[in-house]
Amino acid sequence: MTTRNQLKQYFKANKKPTQQEFWEWLDSYWHQEEDLIPQDSVNLIEKTIPWILDGVLHSTGLSITFPPNVKKIADEAFMNKNNGRYVLEIKLNEGLEEIGIRAFNGQFATRVKTPSTLKKIGEGAFSYFLFEEITLNEGLEYIGNDAFGTFISPIKNLYIPSTVTFVGQDALRLPSLQTVSAPSGLNLSISGIPSSAVITYR
């Protein structure tokens, strides 16, 4: 593929581009009517969806889909910074291996399903969500401090995959939890799981 800087050289003032140079320019871009953009070539797919709570439309937010070429989501990449970019839906891709520190901190999504390739969830990655569902993958190894910590959530049951070897301080501070299924030997003493919850070790 011809670089943008090379293409610019073809069209400098008083220069007459050749047929080949013009074709290189055309072939360097996707054509709206003819070409489908491969998902691997896109860093992020965003669409706007309505934010409805208890049957009331409050505003709109983003649905974010990550394509297969994403291996890590950077620290604070989608952190809620009160800039009007509210994330209501997150679709994590197969191939993702790590979610950075506070990557989605304070956003409005209610469901998290981690892909089978994920190994590490950084500190505060999903903290302060209003969780309705958390589904963690086998293969996950590390859940950082405050990763899922929140103050309001209706989640009653949580399954911790057998591959998890570390759960940080307040990582699972979900006040509504009633039952937790965890791998034998996993230290959950500082995880923030409420003392009233029944932890069953497998």
mmCIF file of C-alpha atoms in Angstrom:
data_model
loop_
_atom_site.group_PDB
_atom_site.id
_atom_site.type_symbol
_atom_site.label_atom_id
_atom_site.label_comp_id
_atom_site.label_asym_id
_atom_site.label_seq_id
_atom_site.Cartn_x
_atom_site.Cartn_y
_atom_site.Cartn_z
ATOM 1 C CA MET A 1 0.000 0.000 0.000
ATOM 2 C CA THR A 2 1.309 3.441 -0.933
ATOM 3 C CA THR A 3 1.789 5.716 2.084
ATOM 4 C CA ARG A 4 -0.069 9.004 2.469
ATOM 5 C CA ASN A 5 3.189 10.978 2.182
ATOM 6 C CA GLN A 6 4.062 9.205 -1.079
ATOM 7 C CA LEU A 7 0.606 9.962 -2.479
ATOM 8 C CA LYS A 8 0.997 13.652 -1.629
ATOM 9 C CA GLN A 9 4.150 13.814 -3.722
ATOM 10 C CA TYR A 10 2.171 12.750 -6.824
ATOM 11 C CA PHE A 11 -0.149 15.744 -6.524
ATOM 12 C CA LYS A 12 2.236 18.608 -5.754
ATOM 13 C CA ALA A 13 1.666 21.960 -7.490
ATOM 14 C CA ASN A 14 2.537 21.955 -11.209
ATOM 15 C CA LYS A 15 3.029 18.176 -11.191
ATOM 16 C CA LYS A 16 1.067 15.962 -13.548
ATOM 17 C CA PRO A 17 0.279 12.587 -11.921
ATOM 18 C CA THR A 18 0.605 9.554 -14.161
ATOM 19 C CA GLN A 19 -2.193 7.050 -14.676
ATOM 20 C CA GLN A 20 -0.359 4.593 -12.388
ATOM 21 C CA GLU A 21 0.009 7.214 -9.641
ATOM 22 C CA PHE A 22 -3.682 8.084 -9.891
ATOM 23 C CA TRP A 23 -4.595 4.398 -9.614
ATOM 24 C CA GLU A 24 -2.346 4.017 -6.563
ATOM 25 C CA TRP A 25 -4.217 6.898 -4.971
ATOM 26 C CA LEU A 26 -7.605 5.281 -5.682
ATOM 27 C CA ASP A 27 -6.464 1.851 -4.496
ATOM 28 C CA SER A 28 -5.256 3.280 -1.178
ATOM 29 C CA TYR A 29 -8.811 3.876 0.080
ATOM 30 C CA TRP A 30 -11.996 1.872 0.528
ATOM 31 C CA HIS A 31 -14.786 2.756 -1.860
ATOM 32 C CA GLN A 32 -18.116 3.387 -0.137
ATOM 33 C CA GLU A 33 -20.228 1.668 -2.798
ATOM 34 C CA GLU A 34 -18.008 -1.329 -3.547
ATOM 35 C CA ASP A 35 -15.804 -2.243 -0.599
ATOM 36 C CA LEU A 36 -16.534 -3.886 2.725
ATOM 37 C CA ILE A 37 -14.024 -2.820 5.370
ATOM 38 C CA PRO A 38 -12.521 -5.898 7.042
ATOM 39 C CA GLN A 39 -13.199 -5.881 10.780
ATOM 40 C CA ASP A 40 -9.498 -6.561 11.434
ATOM 41 C CA SER A 41 -8.719 -3.165 9.884
ATOM 42 C CA VAL A 42 -10.935 -1.260 12.295
ATOM 43 C CA ASN A 43 -9.708 -0.299 15.766
ATOM 44 C CA LEU A 44 -13.177 0.187 17.221
ATOM 45 C CA ILE A 45 -16.801 0.047 16.138
ATOM 46 C CA GLU A 46 -19.089 2.509 17.882
ATOM 47 C CA LYS A 47 -22.826 2.973 17.499
ATOM 48 C CA THR A 48 -25.331 5.033 19.425
ATOM 49 C CA ILE A 49 -28.003 3.245 21.422
ATOM 50 C CA PRO A 50 -30.774 4.584 23.699
ATOM 51 C CA TRP A 51 -30.248 4.685 27.454
ATOM 52 C CA ILE A 52 -33.542 3.486 28.919
ATOM 53 C CA LEU A 53 -33.951 3.029 32.650
ATOM 54 C CA ASP A 54 -37.236 1.774 34.141
ATOM 55 C CA GLY A 55 -39.005 2.479 30.844
ATOM 56 C CA VAL A 56 -37.787 6.082 30.691
ATOM 57 C CA LEU A 57 -35.505 7.301 27.890
ATOM 58 C CA HIS A 58 -32.763 9.314 29.604
ATOM 59 C CA SER A 59 -30.407 9.942 26.682
ATOM 60 C CA THR A 60 -28.232 7.960 24.313
ATOM 61 C CA GLY A 61 -24.893 6.261 24.836
ATOM 62 C CA LEU A 62 -22.380 4.159 22.989
ATOM 63 C CA SER A 63 -22.286 0.499 22.112
ATOM 64 C CA ILE A 64 -18.630 -0.431 21.600
ATOM 65 C CA THR A 65 -17.447 -3.516 19.713
ATOM 66 C CA PHE A 66 -13.784 -4.455 19.654
ATOM 67 C CA PRO A 67 -12.443 -6.221 16.542
ATOM 68 C CA PRO A 68 -10.234 -9.351 16.654
ATOM 69 C CA ASN A 69 -6.916 -7.509 16.292
ATOM 70 C CA VAL A 70 -7.185 -5.870 19.741
ATOM 71 C CA LYS A 71 -4.941 -7.594 22.313
ATOM 72 C CA LYS A 72 -5.113 -5.012 25.108
ATOM 73 C CA ILE A 73 -7.412 -2.165 26.106
ATOM 74 C CA ALA A 74 -5.228 0.664 27.429
ATOM 75 C CA ASP A 75 -5.375 2.184 30.909
ATOM 76 C CA GLU A 76 -8.322 4.614 31.237
ATOM 77 C CA ALA A 77 -9.185 4.136 27.547
ATOM 78 C CA PHE A 78 -12.950 4.459 28.115
ATOM 79 C CA MET A 79 -13.011 5.796 31.657
ATOM 80 C CA ASN A 80 -16.014 8.019 32.372
ATOM 81 C CA LYS A 81 -14.510 11.492 32.536
ATOM 82 C CA ASN A 82 -17.868 13.313 32.406
ATOM 83 C CA ASN A 83 -17.248 14.267 28.784
ATOM 84 C CA GLY A 84 -20.582 12.985 27.489
ATOM 85 C CA ARG A 85 -19.161 9.712 26.093
ATOM 86 C CA TYR A 86 -21.234 7.227 28.066
ATOM 87 C CA VAL A 87 -20.736 3.541 27.288
ATOM 88 C CA LEU A 88 -23.898 1.470 27.670
ATOM 89 C CA GLU A 89 -22.789 -1.738 25.951
ATOM 90 C CA ILE A 90 -19.375 -3.397 25.659
ATOM 91 C CA LYS A 91 -18.632 -6.280 23.285
ATOM 92 C CA LEU A 92 -15.169 -7.622 24.031
ATOM 93 C CA ASN A 93 -13.406 -9.507 21.248
ATOM 94 C CA GLU A 94 -11.897 -12.969 21.113
ATOM 95 C CA GLY A 95 -8.156 -12.394 21.030
ATOM 96 C CA LEU A 96 -8.239 -9.823 23.830
ATOM 97 C CA GLU A 97 -5.688 -10.693 26.534
ATOM 98 C CA GLU A 98 -5.627 -7.753 28.930
ATOM 99 C CA ILE A 99 -7.926 -4.960 30.103
ATOM 100 C CA GLY A 100 -5.976 -2.018 31.488
ATOM 101 C CA ILE A 101 -6.292 -0.080 34.737
ATOM 102 C CA ARG A 102 -9.611 1.825 35.004
ATOM 103 C CA ALA A 103 -10.293 1.045 31.327
ATOM 104 C CA PHE A 104 -14.096 1.371 31.734
ATOM 105 C CA ASN A 105 -14.230 2.903 35.205
ATOM 106 C CA GLY A 106 -17.564 4.577 36.007
ATOM 107 C CA GLN A 107 -19.321 3.736 32.758
ATOM 108 C CA PHE A 108 -22.982 2.757 32.436
ATOM 109 C CA ALA A 109 -22.834 -0.726 30.933
ATOM 110 C CA THR A 110 -24.644 -3.339 33.019
ATOM 111 C CA ARG A 111 -23.251 -6.552 31.527
ATOM 112 C CA VAL A 112 -19.693 -7.792 31.198
ATOM 113 C CA LYS A 113 -18.801 -11.014 29.394
ATOM 114 C CA THR A 114 -15.077 -11.652 29.060
ATOM 115 C CA PRO A 115 -13.714 -13.525 26.016
ATOM 116 C CA SER A 116 -12.012 -16.915 26.321
ATOM 117 C CA THR A 117 -8.599 -15.375 25.579
ATOM 118 C CA LEU A 118 -8.598 -12.838 28.434
ATOM 119 C CA LYS A 119 -5.861 -13.318 31.068
ATOM 120 C CA LYS A 120 -5.817 -10.114 33.110
ATOM 121 C CA ILE A 121 -8.301 -7.507 34.323
ATOM 122 C CA GLY A 122 -6.541 -4.412 35.661
ATOM 123 C CA GLU A 123 -7.302 -2.386 38.784
ATOM 124 C CA GLY A 124 -10.640 -0.578 38.666
ATOM 125 C CA ALA A 125 -11.286 -1.782 35.104
ATOM 126 C CA PHE A 126 -15.065 -2.048 35.571
ATOM 127 C CA SER A 127 -15.553 -0.344 38.927
ATOM 128 C CA TYR A 128 -18.728 1.586 39.735
ATOM 129 C CA PHE A 129 -20.862 -0.171 37.105
ATOM 130 C CA LEU A 130 -24.507 -0.960 37.876
ATOM 131 C CA PHE A 131 -23.898 -4.642 37.179
ATOM 132 C CA GLU A 132 -26.728 -6.952 36.219
ATOM 133 C CA GLU A 133 -24.490 -9.711 34.883
ATOM 134 C CA ILE A 134 -20.806 -10.668 35.085
ATOM 135 C CA THR A 135 -19.577 -13.684 33.103
ATOM 136 C CA LEU A 136 -15.893 -14.504 33.516
ATOM 137 C CA ASN A 137 -13.960 -16.830 31.214
ATOM 138 C CA GLU A 138 -11.945 -19.930 31.934
ATOM 139 C CA GLY A 139 -8.375 -18.865 31.221
ATOM 140 C CA LEU A 140 -8.682 -15.664 33.242
ATOM 141 C CA GLU A 141 -5.842 -15.501 35.788
ATOM 142 C CA TYR A 142 -5.760 -12.064 37.406
ATOM 143 C CA ILE A 143 -8.498 -9.764 38.737
ATOM 144 C CA GLY A 144 -6.968 -6.513 39.997
ATOM 145 C CA ASN A 145 -7.926 -4.344 42.976
ATOM 146 C CA ASP A 146 -11.429 -2.870 42.726
ATOM 147 C CA ALA A 147 -11.857 -4.425 39.254
ATOM 148 C CA PHE A 148 -15.624 -4.902 39.714
ATOM 149 C CA GLY A 149 -16.103 -2.947 42.932
ATOM 150 C CA THR A 150 -19.378 -1.057 43.128
ATOM 151 C CA PHE A 151 -21.955 0.037 45.690
ATOM 152 C CA ILE A 152 -25.215 -0.840 43.911
ATOM 153 C CA SER A 153 -25.784 -4.054 41.986
ATOM 154 C CA PRO A 154 -28.525 -6.691 41.849
ATOM 155 C CA ILE A 155 -26.099 -9.575 41.173
ATOM 156 C CA LYS A 156 -26.691 -12.424 43.583
ATOM 157 C CA ASN A 157 -24.481 -15.194 42.195
ATOM 158 C CA LEU A 158 -20.921 -15.167 40.864
ATOM 159 C CA TYR A 159 -18.759 -17.874 39.339
ATOM 160 C CA ILE A 160 -14.981 -17.410 39.529
ATOM 161 C CA PRO A 161 -13.204 -19.543 36.899
ATOM 162 C CA SER A 162 -10.825 -22.284 38.026
ATOM 163 C CA THR A 163 -7.878 -20.564 36.303
ATOM 164 C CA VAL A 164 -8.022 -17.426 38.490
ATOM 165 C CA THR A 165 -5.009 -17.267 40.832
ATOM 166 C CA PHE A 166 -5.286 -13.687 42.142
ATOM 167 C CA VAL A 167 -8.207 -11.524 43.246
ATOM 168 C CA GLY A 168 -7.215 -8.068 44.526
ATOM 169 C CA GLN A 169 -8.566 -5.857 47.298
ATOM 170 C CA ASP A 170 -12.272 -5.031 46.862
ATOM 171 C CA ALA A 171 -12.139 -6.561 43.369
ATOM 172 C CA LEU A 172 -15.536 -8.220 43.916
ATOM 173 C CA ARG A 173 -17.205 -5.678 46.201
ATOM 174 C CA LEU A 174 -20.759 -6.440 45.095
ATOM 175 C CA PRO A 175 -23.062 -5.856 48.108
ATOM 176 C CA SER A 176 -25.916 -7.986 46.749
ATOM 177 C CA LEU A 177 -23.850 -11.174 46.355
ATOM 178 C CA GLN A 178 -25.359 -14.208 48.035
ATOM 179 C CA THR A 179 -23.333 -17.080 46.587
ATOM 180 C CA VAL A 180 -19.855 -17.334 45.093
ATOM 181 C CA SER A 181 -18.342 -20.408 43.456
ATOM 182 C CA ALA A 182 -14.537 -20.248 43.584
ATOM 183 C CA PRO A 183 -11.586 -22.519 42.811
ATOM 184 C CA SER A 184 -10.069 -24.371 45.754
ATOM 185 C CA GLY A 185 -7.233 -22.480 47.422
ATOM 186 C CA LEU A 186 -8.070 -19.044 45.991
ATOM 187 C CA ASN A 187 -7.587 -16.314 48.592
ATOM 188 C CA LEU A 188 -10.714 -14.148 48.728
ATOM 189 C CA SER A 189 -10.076 -12.611 52.149
ATOM 190 C CA ILE A 190 -9.621 -9.062 50.804
ATOM 191 C CA SER A 191 -11.853 -9.385 47.716
ATOM 192 C CA GLY A 192 -14.728 -7.349 49.163
ATOM 193 C CA ILE A 193 -17.254 -10.185 48.895
ATOM 194 C CA PRO A 194 -19.855 -9.461 51.611
ATOM 195 C CA SER A 195 -19.495 -11.575 54.750
ATOM 196 C CA SER A 196 -23.100 -12.723 54.367
ATOM 197 C CA ALA A 197 -22.357 -14.413 51.018
ATOM 198 C CA VAL A 198 -21.813 -18.167 50.928
ATOM 199 C CA ILE A 199 -18.527 -19.071 49.222
ATOM 200 C CA THR A 200 -18.317 -22.594 47.856
ATOM 201 C CA TYR A 201 -14.852 -23.831 46.938
ATOM 202 C CA ARG A 202 -14.652 -26.394 44.157
#
